[in-house]
XYZ file of C-alpha atoms in Angstrom:
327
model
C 44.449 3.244 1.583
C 42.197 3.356 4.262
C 39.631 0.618 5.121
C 36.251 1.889 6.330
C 34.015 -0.175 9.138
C 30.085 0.133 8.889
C 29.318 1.110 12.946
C 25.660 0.160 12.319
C 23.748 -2.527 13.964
C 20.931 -4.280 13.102
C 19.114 -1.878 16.421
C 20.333 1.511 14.501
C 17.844 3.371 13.152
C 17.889 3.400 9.304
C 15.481 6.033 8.421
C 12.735 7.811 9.099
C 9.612 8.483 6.836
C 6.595 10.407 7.474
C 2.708 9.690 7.040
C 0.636 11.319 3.856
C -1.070 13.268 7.241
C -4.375 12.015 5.291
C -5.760 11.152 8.493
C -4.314 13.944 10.596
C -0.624 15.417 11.153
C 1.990 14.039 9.520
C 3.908 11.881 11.614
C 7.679 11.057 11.712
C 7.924 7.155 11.553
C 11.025 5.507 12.861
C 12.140 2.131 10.403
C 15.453 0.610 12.273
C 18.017 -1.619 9.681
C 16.836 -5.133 10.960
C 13.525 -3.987 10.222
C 13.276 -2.994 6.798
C 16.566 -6.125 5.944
C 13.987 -9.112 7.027
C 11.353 -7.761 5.225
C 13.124 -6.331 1.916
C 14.742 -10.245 1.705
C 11.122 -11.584 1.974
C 8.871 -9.281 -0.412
C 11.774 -8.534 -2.928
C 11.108 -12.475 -4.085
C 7.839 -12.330 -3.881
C 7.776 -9.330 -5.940
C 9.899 -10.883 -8.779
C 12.943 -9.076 -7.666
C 16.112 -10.765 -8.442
C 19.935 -9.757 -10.134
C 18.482 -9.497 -13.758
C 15.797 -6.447 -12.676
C 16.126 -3.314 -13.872
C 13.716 -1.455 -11.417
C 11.994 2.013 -12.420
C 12.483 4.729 -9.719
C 9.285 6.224 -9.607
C 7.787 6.911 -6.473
C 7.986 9.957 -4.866
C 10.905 10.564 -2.214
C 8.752 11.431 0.535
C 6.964 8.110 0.281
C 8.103 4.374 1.446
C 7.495 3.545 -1.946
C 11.162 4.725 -2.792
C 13.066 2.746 -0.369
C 11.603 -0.250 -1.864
C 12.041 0.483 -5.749
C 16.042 1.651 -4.925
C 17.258 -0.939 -1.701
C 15.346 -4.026 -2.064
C 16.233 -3.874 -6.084
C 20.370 -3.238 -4.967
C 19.795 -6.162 -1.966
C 18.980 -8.720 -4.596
C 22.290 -7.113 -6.878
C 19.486 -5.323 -9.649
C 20.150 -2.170 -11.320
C 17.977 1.124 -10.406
C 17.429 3.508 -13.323
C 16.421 6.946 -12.229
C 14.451 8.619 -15.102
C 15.293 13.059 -15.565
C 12.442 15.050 -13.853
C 11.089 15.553 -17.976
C 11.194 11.716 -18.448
C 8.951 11.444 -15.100
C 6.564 13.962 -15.884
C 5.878 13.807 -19.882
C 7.893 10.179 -21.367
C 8.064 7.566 -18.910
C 7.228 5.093 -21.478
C 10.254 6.246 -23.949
C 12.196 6.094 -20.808
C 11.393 2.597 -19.674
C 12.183 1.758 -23.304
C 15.275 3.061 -23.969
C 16.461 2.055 -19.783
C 15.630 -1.497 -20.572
C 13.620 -1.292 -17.401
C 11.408 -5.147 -16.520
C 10.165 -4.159 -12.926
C 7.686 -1.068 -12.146
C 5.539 -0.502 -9.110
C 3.185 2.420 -10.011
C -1.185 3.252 -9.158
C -3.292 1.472 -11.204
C -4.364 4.862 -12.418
C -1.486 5.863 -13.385
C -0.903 2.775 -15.134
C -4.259 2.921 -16.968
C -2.676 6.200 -18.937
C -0.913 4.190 -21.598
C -1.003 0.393 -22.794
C 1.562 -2.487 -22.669
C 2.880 -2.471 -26.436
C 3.717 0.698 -25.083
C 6.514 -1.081 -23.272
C 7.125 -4.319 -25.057
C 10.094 -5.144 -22.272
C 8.331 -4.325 -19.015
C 7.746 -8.068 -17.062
C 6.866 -7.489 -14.205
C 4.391 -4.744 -12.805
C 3.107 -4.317 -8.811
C -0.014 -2.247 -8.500
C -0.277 -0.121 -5.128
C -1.569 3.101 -3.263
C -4.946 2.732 -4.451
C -7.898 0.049 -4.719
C -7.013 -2.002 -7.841
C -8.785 -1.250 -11.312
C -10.838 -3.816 -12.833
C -10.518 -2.424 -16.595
C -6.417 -2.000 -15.666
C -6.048 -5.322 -14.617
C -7.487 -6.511 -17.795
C -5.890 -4.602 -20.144
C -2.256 -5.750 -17.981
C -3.166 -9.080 -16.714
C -2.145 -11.069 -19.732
C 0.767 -9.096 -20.833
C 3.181 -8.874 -17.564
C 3.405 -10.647 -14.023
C 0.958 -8.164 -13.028
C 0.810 -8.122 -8.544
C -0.831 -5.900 -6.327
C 0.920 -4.490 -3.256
C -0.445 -3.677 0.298
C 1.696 -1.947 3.470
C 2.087 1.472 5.192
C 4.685 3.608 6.602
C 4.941 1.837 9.797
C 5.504 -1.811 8.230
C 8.602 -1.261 6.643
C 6.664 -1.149 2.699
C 5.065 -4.154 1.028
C 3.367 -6.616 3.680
C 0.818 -8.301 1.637
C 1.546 -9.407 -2.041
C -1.452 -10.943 -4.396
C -0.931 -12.149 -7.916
C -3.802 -10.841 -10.166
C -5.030 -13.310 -13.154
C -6.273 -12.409 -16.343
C -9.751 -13.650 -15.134
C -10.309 -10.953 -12.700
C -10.048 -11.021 -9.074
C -11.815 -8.469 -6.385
C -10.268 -5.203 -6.435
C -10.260 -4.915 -2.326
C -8.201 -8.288 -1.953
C -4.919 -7.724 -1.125
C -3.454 -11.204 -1.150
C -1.173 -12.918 1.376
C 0.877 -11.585 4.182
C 4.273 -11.646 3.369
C 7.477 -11.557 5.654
C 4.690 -11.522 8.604
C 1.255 -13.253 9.958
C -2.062 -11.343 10.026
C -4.265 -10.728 12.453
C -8.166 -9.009 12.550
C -9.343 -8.188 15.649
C -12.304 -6.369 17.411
C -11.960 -2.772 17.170
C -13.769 -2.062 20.254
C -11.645 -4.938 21.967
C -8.306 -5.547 20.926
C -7.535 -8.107 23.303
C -10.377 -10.039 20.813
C -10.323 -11.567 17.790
C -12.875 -11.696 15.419
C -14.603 -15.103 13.642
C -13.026 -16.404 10.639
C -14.417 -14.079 7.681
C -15.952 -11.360 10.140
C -14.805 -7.801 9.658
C -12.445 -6.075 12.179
C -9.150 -4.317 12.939
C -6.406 -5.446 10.637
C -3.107 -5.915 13.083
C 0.497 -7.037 11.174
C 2.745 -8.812 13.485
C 5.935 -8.640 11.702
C 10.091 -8.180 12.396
C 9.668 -5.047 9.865
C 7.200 -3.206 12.092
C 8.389 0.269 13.383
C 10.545 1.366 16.064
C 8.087 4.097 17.015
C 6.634 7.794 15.917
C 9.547 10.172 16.612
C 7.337 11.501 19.188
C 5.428 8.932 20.528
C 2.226 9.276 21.621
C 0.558 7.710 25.178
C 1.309 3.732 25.383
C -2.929 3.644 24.909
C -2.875 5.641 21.692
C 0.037 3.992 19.728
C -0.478 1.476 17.217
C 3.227 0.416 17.854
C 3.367 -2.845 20.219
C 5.914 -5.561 21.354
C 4.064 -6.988 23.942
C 2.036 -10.167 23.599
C -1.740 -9.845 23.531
C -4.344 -11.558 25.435
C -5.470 -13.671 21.613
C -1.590 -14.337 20.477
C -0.941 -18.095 20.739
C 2.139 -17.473 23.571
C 2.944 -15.702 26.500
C 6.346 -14.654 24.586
C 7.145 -13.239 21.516
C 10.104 -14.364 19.255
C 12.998 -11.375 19.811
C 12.162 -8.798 17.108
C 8.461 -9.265 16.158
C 6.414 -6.152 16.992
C 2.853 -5.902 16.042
C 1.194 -3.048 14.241
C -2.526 -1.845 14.439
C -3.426 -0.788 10.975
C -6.546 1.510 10.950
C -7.735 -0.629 8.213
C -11.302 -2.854 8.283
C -10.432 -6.267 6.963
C -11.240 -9.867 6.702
C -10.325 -13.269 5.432
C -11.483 -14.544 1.986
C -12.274 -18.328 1.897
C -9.062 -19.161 0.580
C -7.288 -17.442 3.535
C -6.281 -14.270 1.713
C -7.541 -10.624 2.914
C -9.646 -8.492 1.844
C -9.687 -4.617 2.770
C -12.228 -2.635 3.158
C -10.727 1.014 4.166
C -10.389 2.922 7.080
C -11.508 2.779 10.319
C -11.786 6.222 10.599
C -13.251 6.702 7.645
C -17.119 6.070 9.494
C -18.727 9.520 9.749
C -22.209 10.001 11.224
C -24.785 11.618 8.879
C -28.411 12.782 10.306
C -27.449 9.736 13.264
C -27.009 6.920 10.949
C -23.043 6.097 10.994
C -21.456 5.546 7.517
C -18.232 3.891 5.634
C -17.081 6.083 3.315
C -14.969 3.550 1.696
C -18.074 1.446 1.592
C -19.572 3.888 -0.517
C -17.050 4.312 -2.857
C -17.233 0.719 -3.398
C -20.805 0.820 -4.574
C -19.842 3.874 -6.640
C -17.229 2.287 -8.482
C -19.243 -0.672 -9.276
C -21.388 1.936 -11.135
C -19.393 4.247 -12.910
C -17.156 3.256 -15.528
C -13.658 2.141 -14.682
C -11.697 5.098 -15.849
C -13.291 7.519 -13.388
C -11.929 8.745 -10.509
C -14.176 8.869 -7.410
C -13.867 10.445 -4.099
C -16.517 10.223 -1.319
C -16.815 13.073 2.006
C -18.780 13.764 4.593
C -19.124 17.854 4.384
C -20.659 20.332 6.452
C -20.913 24.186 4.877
C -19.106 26.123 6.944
C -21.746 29.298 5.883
C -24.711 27.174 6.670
C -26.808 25.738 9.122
C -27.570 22.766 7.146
C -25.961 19.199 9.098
C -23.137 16.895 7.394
C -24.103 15.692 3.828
C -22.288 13.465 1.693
C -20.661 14.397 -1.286
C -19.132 12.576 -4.225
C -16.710 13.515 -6.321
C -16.165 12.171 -9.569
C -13.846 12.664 -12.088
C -12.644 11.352 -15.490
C -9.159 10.540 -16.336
C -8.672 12.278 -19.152
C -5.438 10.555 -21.836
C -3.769 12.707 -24.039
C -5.768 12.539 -27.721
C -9.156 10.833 -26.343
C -12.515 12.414 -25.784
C -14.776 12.374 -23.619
C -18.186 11.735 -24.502
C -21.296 13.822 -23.050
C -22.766 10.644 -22.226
């Protein structure tokens, strides 16, 4: 019998995973073992992770998503049930069912498609990928430990965890930072923070940040750093901490939780006037009913001399058996 050695250090990288390319090219993100191991033992907790869950593999492989629902859940000594590609696309609820599955992390649109007596033995449930659902979180609130989720591709998965109450909470708050500290600075200055409760950069300091882009780009243009900034409280940074510039607008809630408010890049400029289209979206949403899906862009016709305009698309989500209503 021969005995086999892991040659892997906590410095080694453990994987890489690549950006949706929403905002551009996609772009090959670098996640060493230490990084994604300090976080996974902090968020798995948090997200009510532990030896008795039976986690639902859901998430795309091509997304971070998946390295949380199958490592963090075998970390903590849980069992990972994999549902058939039928299952996934036509029965998850029958297969949740029949797996004995407690833990999901799904969109809260996805989740608004069927109803919790739909899945009796589902416990816990953690909301992310998209702004959270006012009529979803109401119909879930009361029935499961129902959390909403917050991170990207370059912090090594969940960052920021909030717990979402039966009594309604705002759909842009993202809760605490978890496994790291937060930071909001001024976009125009990052060696600046903002006030208390102002709107800024969002920037994660955090042992799960990156390594780097596989190809990294100029020291100026990387959102990647592990060098102290002019705001941080000392000259020196604990070994391991790196800090990550989000691209997200944020700021802190009175009771010192965040609140996000979308991209940075997401500002266009329409007849002069610059514009958030996540802003707008907002508003929308506060109009429409809940189970519509909305999309705001800035769009120039390529066949016409007319400037930008914004557009909004809206569109119902449509459950098998239920009409929709002219009205």
């Amino acid at each position: 019998m021969m005995t086999l050695f892991s040659r892997s250090s906590a410095l080694d990288l453990a994987y890489v995973i690549f950006t949706s390319g929403s905002t551009g090219d996609p772009k090959g993100i670098m996640i060493e073992h230490r990084a994604f191991a300090s976080c996974a033992l902090r968020f798995g907790s948090t997200l009510g992770i532990n030896s008795d869950t039976r986690s639902l593999q859901f998430g795309s492989h091509a997304f971070g998503a998946c390295i949380l629902e199958i490592m963090t859940t075998l970390i903590y000594g849980g069992c990972v049930c994999i549902p058939s590609d039928d299952d996934r696309m036509s029965n998850v609820p029958a297969f949740i069912n029949r797996s004995k599955i407690n833990w999901m992390m799904a969109t809260p649109s996805y989740m608004g498609t069927f109803q919790p007596e739909d899945v009796p033995g589902l416990q816990t449930l953690v909301l992310v990928g998209e702004q959270m659902s006012p009529s979803v979180n109401a119909i879930w609130a009361s029935q499961v430990q129902l959390l909403d989720g917050y991170g990207q591709s370059g912090s090594s998965s969940i960052c920021f965890v909030g717990s979402i109450s039966p009594l309604g909470a705002d759909p842009n708050n993202i809760g605490l930072a978890v496994g790291a500290h937060s930071w909001i600075i001024d976009p125009s200055d990052p060696n600046r923070l903002v006030p208390i409760g102002a709107i800024g950069e969002l920037v994660i300091e955090s042992p799960g940040i990156a390594r780097d882009y596989i190809i990294p780009p100029s020291t100026e243009k990387s959102p990647f750093f592990g060098t102290a900034p002019a705001w941080y409280p000392s000259k020196q940074l604990p070994e391991g901490l790196r800090f990550y510039r989000t691209g997200d607008l944020a700021r802190y809630a009175s009771d010192g939780t965040v609140v996000c408010l979308g991209r940075m890049d997401s500002q266009v400029k329409i007849r002069g006037q610059r514009v958030e289209l996540g802003a707008v979206e907002t508003h929308l949403r506060q109009q429409m009913p809940d189970d519509m899906s909305i999309v705001v862009e800035a769009v120039k016709p390529s066949d016409s001399p007319i400037s930008t305009v914004l557009v909004a698309f809206l569109i119902p989500y449509i459950q098998s058996g239920r009409d929709i209503s002219p009205s």
